[in-house]
Amino acid sequence: MSLKWAIPVMAMSTQILTGCGSGTADNKAAKADTTMVADTYDENFVTEAQSFADLQLLRYQVPGFRNLTLQQKKLAYYLYEAALCGRDIIYDQKSKDGIMLRKTIEAVYGTYNGDKNAEDWKKFETYCGRVWFSNGNYHHYGNDKFIPECSYEYFAGIVKASDTSKLPKTEGESVDAFLARVKPVVYDLKYMPKVVDLRPNIDNIVNSANNFYEGVTQKEVEAYYAKFDTKGNAPSWGLNSKVVKENGQIVEKTWKSGGMYGAAIDKIAGWLEKAAGVAEDSLQKASLELLVKYYRTGDLKTFDDYSIAWAKNTAPSIDAVNGFIEVYLDAIGKKGSFESTVSLKDMEGTKKIEAIAKEAQWFEDNSPIMKEHKKETVKGITAKAITVIVESGDAAPSTPIGINLPNADWIRKDYGSKSVSLSNIVHSYNVVGAKGGMTAEFAVNDTVRERLKQHAALASDLHTDMHECIGHASGKINDGVETTDKTLKNYASCLEEARADLVALYFIMDKKLVDIGVMPSLEVGMAEYDSYIMNGMITQLTRLKPGDKIEEAHMRNRALVARWAYEKGKKDNVIAMFKRDGKTFVQVNDYNKLRDLFGQLLREIQRIKSEGDYKAGKALVEGYGVQVDPVLHKEILDRYAKLNMKPYKGFIQPRLVPVMNGNEITDVKVEYPDNFFQQMMEYGQKYAFLPVKN
């Protein structure tokens, strides 16, 4: 699982509550591509780039890259190319119209020669940026479809005034016919309105616009997969396929060489083969070869073999996640979205997370969950901080800040897992976070503000480390109970994120963390409680439009945890919620009692997972994690608007450039592009391998 948030949300003063300015894509665009190389963080590095709509683009540095050996640099470069070669896949996974839409805006953005100072052009440009940021025309966080602010008539006009030969028309199709075909895709909010629809008591598959299923109902899909045994060490059935109905029969279209997405997968596999040839050790070589075999065959048992080999291989400095990984985009939690993260080990940052990982058994033994749900022996948890080199697919431009993989519970139980914290990503957030004004506006008093100022960054780091390292890796499913995609269905992702959060919240107020030297005092834990409750109950509402319910799994999780604790602690006034001068605030009054409440909720959610209790899981999520008070929401949005900030952050990726001597790579340089729009056009030209229809 990954902390797949647009920005780190736990430490309010330095991360979710970052102030990064505003402006249109045009007036914030950099004048030119700048290039620099850093071995350590350069204090003069410009972190902020363009901002538009509700989005702020940032940049991150890759310290230490220049110190790698040539072999390591080659390995990083090959993995970098493998990552970017899968970019088309995420567009198609999010919508069957996704690649067509992207190619359309690329054609217009790249060839229109009309007035680019016109207000309507700027609106179209913003739409382009939003599509590129979200890998399609569904909000990367809220799941709702968005449309251009310029009129359809203007859009049609600039399409016709562009090089129409570059439009993704069908053979013999006129421009007018093309425009008529794409109009509902671009402009009709009722046409496939939500990429993931998690509402209860509906067909979540039919009502979700993603491209994982076509022509089938949720009942048919669940009946199809009910035939697969998911107990024990079974593969993650359905992870790498689309389910369709052909001639009245349910069939899977596997994502593999020679199958669906084969053209892009062949490119990915080719670069992975090159990477295997310069692997740092024999174990890494073997794991990369298994990954290639999986891509060639689509065999999920081979993917499990690869995942085990990857989890065991902890020595190399260069590492990568590459595959169909997280299932958040699938309403019933089966289909994996393509993503890749290429990284090098951050030796200094690793010390803290390693200290936590070494005590994994202690944390499991001292967890408040039921004894029968605890792992008797916690195996193979390895943890490190990483410096990201590039991210792609569902990991970009909006990135995780922590990753714990493999996702299969039986692999975690029998072979362990890798937990990583993305240190240079967090560094960039912290740089811009120092400018933020959210803490001043929403923190309840000077005591909380000062505590957040001193401890929020460390508190957030520790929460992330524990969420990934001892959160997702903790607990076990009862014998005979099937996997959560079958038992908890559309609530599985939210409940799993809540469970991991609660592990972190419970232990961040434990003196054990002081004893092992990762935090100076329990004040750090108090800062995390201040931040988490404020975020879950109030400030994350800045990410929703008026009238919206909470849809995204991580937002539901935080609302569930905070609101449940507030309600259950009312009789003891554990958390107060009140108005002062017309503004709503929340205040933690008893940190120890709040910790106990977090422990109670962790115990219950672990029971729900361990026993597969769908009814109880649904009641928690629907009861605490979905609804929004419209009066409070309006107040928070009004207060937030005055801060002139963007609620979502994402990243322009560094560029790796090989230095060649004939056919030989003699060095690899890191460049830092500073124009998001230019990078998206560059990617569209270089990494477009799939047809419009797949």
XYZ file of C-alpha atoms in Angstrom:
694
model
C 0.000 0.000 0.000
C 1.088 3.548 -0.452
C 0.291 6.801 1.244
C -1.189 8.014 -2.009
C -1.958 11.544 -1.076
C -1.465 14.633 -3.140
C 0.669 15.964 -0.357
C 1.647 14.671 3.069
C -1.382 15.409 5.177
C -0.401 14.560 8.694
C 1.778 17.510 9.663
C -0.482 20.413 9.092
C 1.911 23.281 9.556
C 4.546 22.010 7.176
C 2.878 19.752 4.685
C -0.823 19.678 4.001
C -0.968 23.287 4.963
C 1.569 24.586 2.514
C 1.227 27.974 0.940
C 2.607 28.065 -2.556
C 1.119 31.105 -4.162
C -1.255 31.193 -7.059
C -1.495 32.299 -10.613
C -2.306 31.019 -14.035
C -0.267 28.518 -15.949
C 0.895 31.338 -18.171
C 2.096 33.897 -15.681
C 3.806 31.330 -13.470
C 5.545 29.497 -16.321
C 9.298 29.493 -16.246
C 11.126 31.286 -19.047
C 13.398 28.369 -19.852
C 14.407 24.873 -18.869
C 17.134 25.101 -16.242
C 19.652 22.371 -15.533
C 21.658 21.719 -12.409
C 23.116 18.808 -10.493
C 23.119 18.526 -6.707
C 24.998 16.142 -4.414
C 23.303 17.655 -1.379
C 20.236 19.837 -1.201
C 20.879 23.196 -2.844
C 19.299 25.910 -0.721
C 18.943 28.110 -3.813
C 16.998 25.461 -5.736
C 13.596 26.815 -6.854
C 11.023 24.309 -5.613
C 7.863 26.012 -6.858
C 6.854 25.979 -10.510
C 3.504 26.656 -12.213
C 0.194 26.842 -10.431
C -3.284 26.703 -11.929
C -6.795 25.645 -10.935
C -6.432 23.986 -7.518
C -2.922 22.699 -8.281
C 0.625 23.730 -7.410
C 3.510 22.132 -9.271
C 6.736 21.589 -7.371
C 10.199 20.257 -8.202
C 12.428 17.918 -6.213
C 16.170 17.412 -6.107
C 18.039 14.110 -6.324
C 20.993 14.562 -3.954
C 23.647 11.874 -4.142
C 23.058 10.861 -7.747
C 26.388 12.200 -8.956
C 28.196 10.018 -6.418
C 26.814 6.782 -7.864
C 29.040 4.449 -9.836
C 28.616 4.309 -13.612
C 26.964 0.896 -13.263
C 24.465 2.288 -10.754
C 23.766 5.274 -12.989
C 23.091 2.973 -15.935
C 20.774 0.890 -13.774
C 18.912 4.018 -12.679
C 18.637 5.230 -16.281
C 17.238 1.928 -17.578
C 14.719 1.794 -14.739
C 13.829 5.444 -15.435
C 13.024 4.612 -19.047
C 11.037 1.525 -17.989
C 9.004 3.731 -15.660
C 8.107 6.332 -18.263
C 7.307 3.769 -20.960
C 4.190 2.788 -18.976
C 2.750 6.309 -18.968
C 0.079 5.581 -21.611
C -1.331 2.755 -19.511
C -2.618 4.892 -16.647
C -4.459 7.183 -19.074
C -6.266 4.190 -20.565
C -6.936 2.624 -17.172
C -8.646 5.762 -15.917
C -10.902 5.969 -18.983
C -11.300 4.219 -22.309
C -11.288 7.748 -23.776
C -8.171 8.822 -21.877
C -5.513 8.461 -24.573
C -7.805 9.957 -27.204
C -8.408 12.983 -24.979
C -4.709 13.442 -24.232
C -3.728 13.217 -27.894
C -6.408 15.786 -28.731
C -5.166 18.391 -26.278
C -1.552 17.680 -27.280
C -2.427 18.343 -30.917
C -4.104 21.652 -30.094
C -1.625 22.814 -27.461
C 1.296 21.983 -29.719
C 0.077 23.361 -33.065
C -2.462 26.159 -32.494
C -0.994 29.455 -33.672
C -3.800 31.811 -32.721
C -3.984 34.344 -29.901
C -2.447 32.707 -26.822
C -3.013 35.767 -24.668
C -6.779 35.451 -24.963
C -8.649 34.640 -21.772
C -10.289 31.625 -23.387
C -6.894 30.214 -24.418
C -5.715 30.498 -20.839
C -8.816 28.574 -19.762
C -8.020 25.872 -22.304
C -4.400 25.811 -21.151
C -5.559 25.297 -17.588
C -7.725 22.399 -18.756
C -4.689 20.844 -20.455
C -2.722 21.162 -17.233
C -5.520 19.556 -15.238
C -5.788 16.618 -17.657
C -2.030 16.042 -17.562
C -1.931 16.347 -13.779
C -4.785 13.870 -13.281
C -3.771 11.463 -16.078
C -7.174 12.123 -17.569
C -10.248 14.296 -17.077
C -11.174 13.017 -13.620
C -9.896 14.882 -10.591
C -6.853 13.023 -9.290
C -8.184 13.137 -5.741
C -11.926 13.750 -5.840
C -12.700 11.308 -8.699
C -15.232 13.663 -10.340
C -15.079 14.576 -14.011
C -14.017 18.135 -14.838
C -14.573 20.149 -18.015
C -12.917 23.188 -19.628
C -14.019 26.649 -18.530
C -13.921 27.847 -22.125
C -17.018 27.193 -24.233
C -17.417 24.248 -26.567
C -17.617 26.702 -29.471
C -14.217 28.125 -28.589
C -12.810 24.620 -28.138
C -14.123 23.543 -31.545
C -12.636 26.669 -33.084
C -9.122 26.090 -31.779
C -9.281 22.423 -32.745
C -10.084 23.427 -36.324
C -7.359 26.105 -36.260
C -4.727 23.537 -35.266
C -2.959 20.883 -37.332
C -5.931 18.551 -37.681
C -3.756 15.808 -39.107
C -2.473 15.249 -35.584
C -5.932 14.667 -34.120
C -6.732 11.063 -33.099
C -9.458 10.706 -35.725
C -10.645 7.355 -37.010
C -9.928 6.492 -40.639
C -11.916 8.742 -42.942
C -13.430 10.730 -40.060
C -13.993 14.453 -40.678
C -13.010 17.066 -38.126
C -16.677 17.910 -37.540
C -17.514 14.254 -36.945
C -14.532 13.964 -34.617
C -15.667 17.000 -32.635
C -19.175 15.606 -32.336
C -17.747 12.347 -31.030
C -15.468 13.937 -28.450
C -17.919 16.609 -27.260
C -19.544 14.450 -24.541
C -16.138 13.191 -23.433
C -14.872 16.729 -22.942
C -17.979 18.708 -22.019
C -20.804 16.487 -20.739
C -20.608 16.091 -16.961
C -23.329 13.439 -17.133
C -21.298 11.264 -19.495
C -19.239 8.899 -17.325
C -19.198 11.414 -14.442
C -17.012 9.655 -11.860
C -13.891 7.539 -12.328
C -14.514 5.584 -9.100
C -18.025 5.539 -7.653
C -18.091 4.119 -4.124
C -21.660 4.968 -3.194
C -23.459 2.205 -1.282
C -26.328 0.194 -2.722
C -25.482 0.828 -6.385
C -23.548 -1.109 -9.009
C -20.092 0.332 -8.315
C -18.621 -1.158 -11.487
C -21.275 0.088 -13.909
C -21.187 3.555 -12.348
C -17.386 3.914 -12.394
C -15.808 5.325 -15.557
C -12.486 3.512 -15.227
C -11.494 1.070 -17.961
C -11.153 -2.053 -15.820
C -14.544 -3.465 -16.831
C -16.771 -3.175 -19.874
C -20.196 -4.625 -20.553
C -20.373 -6.382 -17.174
C -22.148 -5.766 -13.878
C -20.699 -5.894 -10.394
C -22.717 -9.008 -9.655
C -21.299 -10.733 -12.732
C -17.729 -9.763 -11.851
C -18.069 -10.907 -8.246
C -19.571 -14.209 -9.409
C -16.710 -14.659 -11.875
C -14.028 -14.134 -9.242
C -15.905 -16.147 -6.614
C -14.662 -19.219 -8.491
C -11.060 -18.314 -7.632
C -9.694 -19.510 -4.303
C -8.189 -16.511 -2.503
C -7.344 -18.239 0.770
C -3.757 -18.954 1.787
C -1.037 -18.067 -0.685
C -3.275 -17.538 -3.702
C -2.292 -14.905 -6.271
C -4.065 -11.558 -6.441
C -6.526 -12.759 -9.043
C -7.621 -10.074 -11.484
C -4.807 -7.671 -10.641
C -3.553 -7.354 -14.241
C -6.569 -7.655 -16.513
C -9.678 -6.018 -17.870
C -12.942 -7.952 -17.560
C -15.311 -7.825 -20.538
C -18.198 -9.802 -21.959
C -17.676 -11.410 -25.354
C -20.347 -13.536 -26.997
C -22.202 -13.632 -23.702
C -19.177 -14.938 -21.776
C -17.066 -13.182 -19.142
C -13.415 -13.052 -20.209
C -10.251 -11.386 -18.957
C -7.991 -9.361 -21.215
C -4.612 -9.737 -19.545
C -2.136 -6.855 -19.562
C 1.007 -8.486 -20.979
C 3.226 -8.805 -24.020
C 1.011 -9.818 -26.909
C -2.083 -8.887 -24.902
C -3.748 -5.675 -23.781
C -1.188 -2.856 -23.366
C 1.360 -5.132 -25.054
C 3.075 -2.379 -27.065
C 3.907 -0.378 -23.912
C 4.674 -3.486 -21.870
C 7.204 -4.641 -24.471
C 9.029 -1.328 -24.063
C 8.925 -1.622 -20.262
C 10.228 -5.198 -20.378
C 12.991 -4.252 -22.795
C 14.365 -1.594 -20.469
C 13.997 -3.926 -17.479
C 16.109 -6.503 -19.332
C 18.806 -3.875 -19.780
C 18.510 -3.052 -16.076
C 18.949 -6.720 -15.149
C 22.196 -6.699 -17.116
C 23.685 -4.021 -14.825
C 22.003 -5.082 -11.557
C 23.928 -4.428 -8.357
C 23.853 -8.065 -7.244
C 22.600 -11.475 -8.303
C 19.410 -11.223 -6.237
C 18.439 -7.954 -7.871
C 19.204 -9.442 -11.280
C 16.992 -12.441 -10.508
C 14.123 -10.274 -9.280
C 14.256 -8.058 -12.379
C 14.279 -11.135 -14.607
C 11.165 -12.398 -12.798
C 9.489 -9.031 -13.360
C 10.285 -9.267 -17.069
C 8.892 -12.819 -17.151
C 5.708 -11.600 -15.476
C 5.278 -8.812 -18.023
C 5.912 -11.268 -20.867
C 3.465 -13.898 -19.598
C 0.961 -12.062 -17.413
C 1.238 -14.949 -14.917
C 0.256 -13.687 -11.456
C 2.105 -16.526 -9.750
C 5.259 -15.212 -11.394
C 4.377 -11.767 -10.045
C 4.228 -13.265 -6.553
C 7.625 -14.908 -7.126
C 8.972 -11.528 -8.213
C 7.386 -9.784 -5.206
C 9.007 -12.246 -2.803
C 12.401 -11.866 -4.491
C 12.048 -8.076 -4.498
C 11.084 -7.964 -0.813
C 14.091 -10.098 0.122
C 16.549 -8.019 -1.908
C 17.470 -5.187 0.435
C 21.162 -4.527 -0.256
C 21.207 -2.479 -3.498
C 21.307 1.305 -3.465
C 19.137 1.610 -6.577
C 15.622 0.178 -6.406
C 12.328 0.444 -8.248
C 8.644 -0.268 -7.946
C 7.219 -1.106 -11.363
C 3.947 -2.828 -12.094
C 0.199 -2.916 -11.578
C 0.253 -2.131 -7.895
C -2.449 -0.218 -6.022
C -6.174 -0.926 -6.384
C -7.648 2.433 -5.319
C -8.935 3.128 -8.849
C -11.081 -0.010 -8.779
C -14.263 0.383 -6.752
C -14.098 -3.289 -5.725
C -10.352 -3.301 -5.131
C -9.073 -5.889 -7.631
C -7.397 -4.116 -10.541
C -3.915 -2.665 -10.147
C -3.032 0.722 -11.596
C 0.300 1.030 -13.388
C 2.904 2.932 -11.433
C 6.645 3.138 -11.046
C 9.021 4.789 -8.591
C 12.779 4.661 -9.174
C 14.983 5.581 -6.232
C 18.329 5.492 -4.493
C 18.814 4.818 -0.810
C 18.990 7.821 1.533
C 21.484 6.494 4.050
C 21.023 9.228 6.656
C 17.231 9.258 6.443
C 17.144 5.458 6.712
C 18.453 5.435 10.281
C 15.146 6.579 11.792
C 12.830 4.232 9.916
C 15.240 1.304 10.463
C 15.060 1.894 14.198
C 11.289 1.456 14.017
C 11.500 -1.603 11.752
C 13.893 -3.339 14.160
C 11.227 -3.151 16.850
C 8.398 -4.476 14.650
C 7.825 -7.505 16.868
C 7.590 -5.297 19.956
C 4.989 -3.114 18.279
C 2.990 -6.166 17.206
C 3.164 -7.702 20.684
C 2.091 -4.438 22.345
C -0.654 -3.535 19.899
C -4.149 -3.137 21.401
C -5.635 -5.549 18.824
C -6.957 -8.964 19.893
C -4.330 -11.615 20.512
C -5.766 -13.937 17.888
C -5.291 -11.206 15.254
C -1.607 -10.640 16.011
C 1.253 -12.177 14.089
C 3.163 -14.564 16.331
C 6.325 -13.804 14.394
C 6.768 -10.638 12.348
C 8.997 -11.526 9.419
C 11.275 -9.591 7.177
C 10.188 -5.981 7.572
C 12.899 -3.869 5.987
C 12.664 -0.127 6.026
C 14.575 2.716 4.466
C 14.304 6.286 3.347
C 14.690 6.763 -0.366
C 15.609 9.593 -2.679
C 13.219 9.507 -5.624
C 14.758 9.714 -9.099
C 11.542 9.561 -11.126
C 7.899 8.589 -10.709
C 5.316 7.713 -13.320
C 1.857 6.319 -13.891
C -0.406 6.522 -10.872
C 2.525 7.778 -8.756
C 2.879 11.040 -10.705
C 2.515 13.981 -10.785
C 0.655 13.404 -7.502
C 2.968 11.214 -5.475
C 2.959 8.972 -2.432
C 5.141 9.972 0.512
C 5.452 6.424 1.831
C 5.224 2.949 0.337
C 4.875 -0.514 1.882
C 4.945 -3.455 -0.531
C 4.167 -6.172 -1.514
C 0.439 -5.765 -0.947
C -0.433 -9.470 -0.665
C -1.079 -10.241 3.008
C 0.317 -13.763 2.763
C 3.620 -12.508 1.325
C 3.916 -9.943 4.121
C 3.189 -12.670 6.669
C 5.551 -15.313 5.285
C 8.312 -13.258 3.672
C 8.037 -9.704 4.971
C 7.826 -6.382 3.197
C 9.706 -3.240 2.290
C 8.690 0.074 3.778
C 10.061 3.290 2.369
C 9.728 6.964 3.087
C 10.275 9.326 0.133
C 12.658 11.758 1.788
C 13.370 14.204 -1.036
C 9.656 14.499 -1.843
C 8.965 15.377 1.783
C 11.917 17.803 1.694
C 10.266 19.746 -1.135
C 6.985 19.879 0.767
C 8.789 21.172 3.811
C 10.524 23.888 1.784
C 7.235 25.306 0.524
C 5.503 24.511 3.810
C 7.579 27.071 5.632
C 5.597 29.722 3.731
C 2.163 28.418 4.651
C -0.536 30.244 6.604
C -2.867 27.386 7.483
C -1.577 26.804 10.981
C -2.124 30.426 11.923
C -5.694 30.288 10.603
C -6.886 26.914 11.862
C -4.815 25.952 14.924
C -6.810 26.558 18.082
C -4.273 28.518 20.134
C -0.655 29.629 20.444
C 0.328 26.492 22.366
C -0.750 24.260 19.490
C 0.797 26.596 16.914
C 4.155 26.544 18.664
C 4.021 22.785 19.141
C 3.337 22.322 15.430
C 6.096 24.748 14.523
C 8.615 22.760 16.560
C 7.490 19.191 15.991
C 5.076 18.827 13.060
C 7.683 17.856 10.462
C 9.147 15.081 12.634
C 5.682 13.985 13.744
C 4.581 13.620 10.136
C 7.726 11.702 9.187
C 7.244 9.291 12.084
C 3.570 8.825 11.261
C 4.457 7.975 7.665
C 7.218 5.608 8.755
C 4.966 3.756 11.183
C 1.947 3.759 8.859
C 3.988 1.957 6.217
C 6.454 -0.027 8.293
C 4.395 -1.387 11.195
C 0.893 -0.358 10.089
C 0.240 -2.140 6.824
C 2.580 -4.949 7.879
C 0.742 -5.660 11.144
C -2.052 -8.045 12.045
C -3.308 -11.084 10.190
C -6.447 -12.392 8.528
C -8.085 -15.354 10.243
C -7.583 -18.779 8.725
C -10.244 -19.498 6.133
C -11.194 -15.814 5.671
C -10.687 -14.605 2.117
C -8.939 -11.477 0.926
C -10.415 -8.052 1.579
C -11.380 -7.442 -2.051
C -13.938 -10.221 -1.520
C -14.878 -9.595 2.110
C -14.802 -5.804 2.497
C -15.256 -4.946 -1.198
C -15.588 -1.213 -1.884
C -14.676 -0.338 1.718
C -11.433 -2.330 1.786
C -9.044 0.478 0.797
C -10.460 3.017 3.255
C -10.440 0.551 6.140
C -6.892 -0.585 5.387
C -5.627 3.000 5.369
C -7.490 3.713 8.617
C -5.955 0.610 10.197
C -2.424 1.663 9.237
C -3.046 5.247 10.387
C -4.319 4.015 13.752
C -1.216 1.896 14.320
C 0.871 5.025 13.776
C -1.383 7.191 15.935
C -1.450 4.698 18.788
C 2.306 4.289 18.990
C 3.345 7.882 18.336
C 2.267 8.608 21.914
C 4.319 5.706 23.276
C 7.532 6.333 25.212
C 9.051 3.489 23.179
C 9.793 5.989 20.400
C 11.722 8.159 22.837
C 13.588 5.135 24.179
C 14.736 4.027 20.713
C 15.883 7.545 19.925
C 13.592 8.539 17.058
C 11.841 11.397 18.830
C 12.838 13.652 21.743
C 9.598 13.635 23.744
C 5.891 12.873 23.679
C 5.350 16.471 22.567
C 5.959 15.119 19.058
C 3.051 12.713 19.481
C 0.866 15.513 20.810
C 1.695 17.567 17.719
C 0.592 14.677 15.521
C -2.700 14.371 17.422
C -3.310 18.129 17.067
C -2.610 17.962 13.343
C -4.524 14.762 12.610
C -7.726 15.755 14.398
C -7.668 19.235 12.884
C -7.170 17.766 9.427
C -9.699 14.940 9.705
C -12.456 17.121 11.114
C -11.841 20.482 9.454
C -9.004 21.310 7.098
C -9.236 18.460 4.603
C -12.629 19.902 3.678
C -10.693 22.512 1.686
C -10.261 19.789 -0.937
C -13.968 19.341 -1.593
C -16.357 21.383 -3.715
C -19.580 22.624 -2.098
C -22.120 19.817 -2.026
C -19.547 17.036 -2.365
C -19.384 14.012 -0.122
C -16.048 12.461 0.787
C -15.078 9.904 -1.849
C -11.311 9.358 -1.772
C -10.168 6.458 0.429
C -7.530 8.350 2.438
C -9.838 11.301 3.098
C -12.587 8.918 4.215
C -10.100 7.208 6.483
C -9.035 10.428 8.217
C -12.617 11.635 8.621
C -13.644 8.244 10.011
C -10.839 8.152 12.576
C -11.191 11.760 13.736
C -14.988 11.876 13.853
C -15.291 8.489 15.571
C -12.826 9.579 18.247
C -14.660 12.882 18.681
C -18.030 11.185 19.120
C -16.810 8.404 21.412
C -14.858 10.876 23.540
C -17.678 13.388 23.985
C -18.669 12.331 27.475
C -15.100 12.968 28.689
C -14.606 16.046 26.470
C -11.546 14.386 24.907
C -11.882 16.571 21.818
C -13.703 19.906 21.855
C -15.243 21.472 18.768
C -16.420 25.056 19.192
C -16.768 28.450 17.589
C -14.760 31.531 18.493
C -15.387 34.831 16.750
C -17.481 33.010 14.180
C -14.741 30.487 13.360
C -14.806 26.763 14.123
C -11.877 25.163 15.933
C -11.071 21.741 17.325
C -8.973 21.153 20.425
C -7.548 17.990 21.930
C -8.095 18.181 25.691
C -6.844 14.761 26.796
C -4.080 13.192 24.706
C -3.902 9.988 26.737
C -7.626 9.312 26.481
C -7.459 10.065 22.768
C -4.701 7.488 22.444
C -6.927 4.959 24.190
C -9.761 5.739 21.767
C -7.410 5.245 18.819
C -6.485 1.867 20.310
C -10.139 0.853 20.611
C -10.841 1.777 16.993
C -7.709 -0.020 15.806
C -8.835 -3.147 17.629
C -12.238 -3.000 15.929
C -10.952 -2.308 12.413
C -8.397 -5.104 12.728
C -11.236 -7.400 13.810
C -13.252 -6.322 10.797
C -10.346 -7.123 8.485
C -9.385 -10.360 10.229
C -12.950 -11.691 10.255
C -14.109 -10.169 6.964
C -16.997 -8.311 8.625
C -18.406 -6.328 5.694
C -21.477 -5.055 7.568
C -19.443 -3.526 10.399
C -16.903 -2.060 7.982
C -19.611 -0.440 5.904
C -21.254 1.016 9.023
C -17.983 2.646 10.114
C -17.171 4.174 6.744
C -20.681 5.335 5.891
C -21.361 6.496 9.443
C -18.193 8.556 9.952
C -16.213 8.871 6.735
C -18.536 10.125 3.991
C -20.949 12.901 4.946
C -20.041 16.591 5.012
C -21.701 19.316 7.098
C -22.502 21.961 4.437
C -22.458 24.889 6.889
C -19.052 23.947 8.292
C -17.785 23.221 4.788
C -18.738 26.695 3.534
C -17.044 28.321 6.512
C -13.813 26.395 5.978
C -13.773 27.137 2.242
C -14.327 30.849 2.898
C -11.479 30.975 5.409
C -9.202 28.992 3.132
C -9.903 31.200 0.105
C -8.444 34.193 1.928
C -5.094 32.385 2.262
C -4.572 32.332 -1.528
C -3.218 28.775 -1.520
C -3.605 25.636 -3.617
C -4.937 22.529 -1.864
C -3.119 20.005 -4.107
C 0.549 19.624 -4.955
C 2.371 17.524 -7.512
C 5.766 17.302 -9.163
C 7.648 17.944 -12.350
C 9.980 14.971 -12.796
C 13.762 15.198 -13.111
C 15.200 14.103 -16.450
C 18.029 11.563 -16.772
C 20.277 12.184 -19.768
C 22.909 9.633 -20.792
C 26.290 10.931 -21.913
C 27.293 8.860 -24.947
C 30.560 7.867 -26.541
C 29.349 6.136 -29.667
C 26.974 3.455 -28.404
C 28.441 3.453 -24.900
C 27.005 5.311 -21.931
C 29.906 7.026 -20.172
C 27.858 8.989 -17.635
C 24.276 9.907 -16.750
C 23.324 13.448 -15.812
C 20.307 14.726 -13.879
C 18.439 17.695 -15.286
C 15.666 19.559 -13.494
C 12.983 20.800 -15.895
C 10.917 23.669 -14.543
C 7.995 23.778 -16.976
C 5.263 21.217 -16.421
C 3.555 21.896 -19.742
C 6.768 21.398 -21.702
C 7.436 18.136 -19.866
C 3.976 16.792 -20.636
C 4.393 17.581 -24.333
C 7.840 15.958 -24.280
C 6.435 12.830 -22.670
C 3.585 12.756 -25.172
C 6.067 12.677 -28.036
C 8.571 10.248 -26.537
C 6.478 7.739 -24.580
C 3.305 7.311 -26.672
C 3.206 3.605 -27.509
C -0.452 2.618 -27.232
C -3.278 3.138 -29.705
C -6.309 5.238 -28.838
C -8.411 2.089 -28.277
C -7.016 -0.824 -26.261
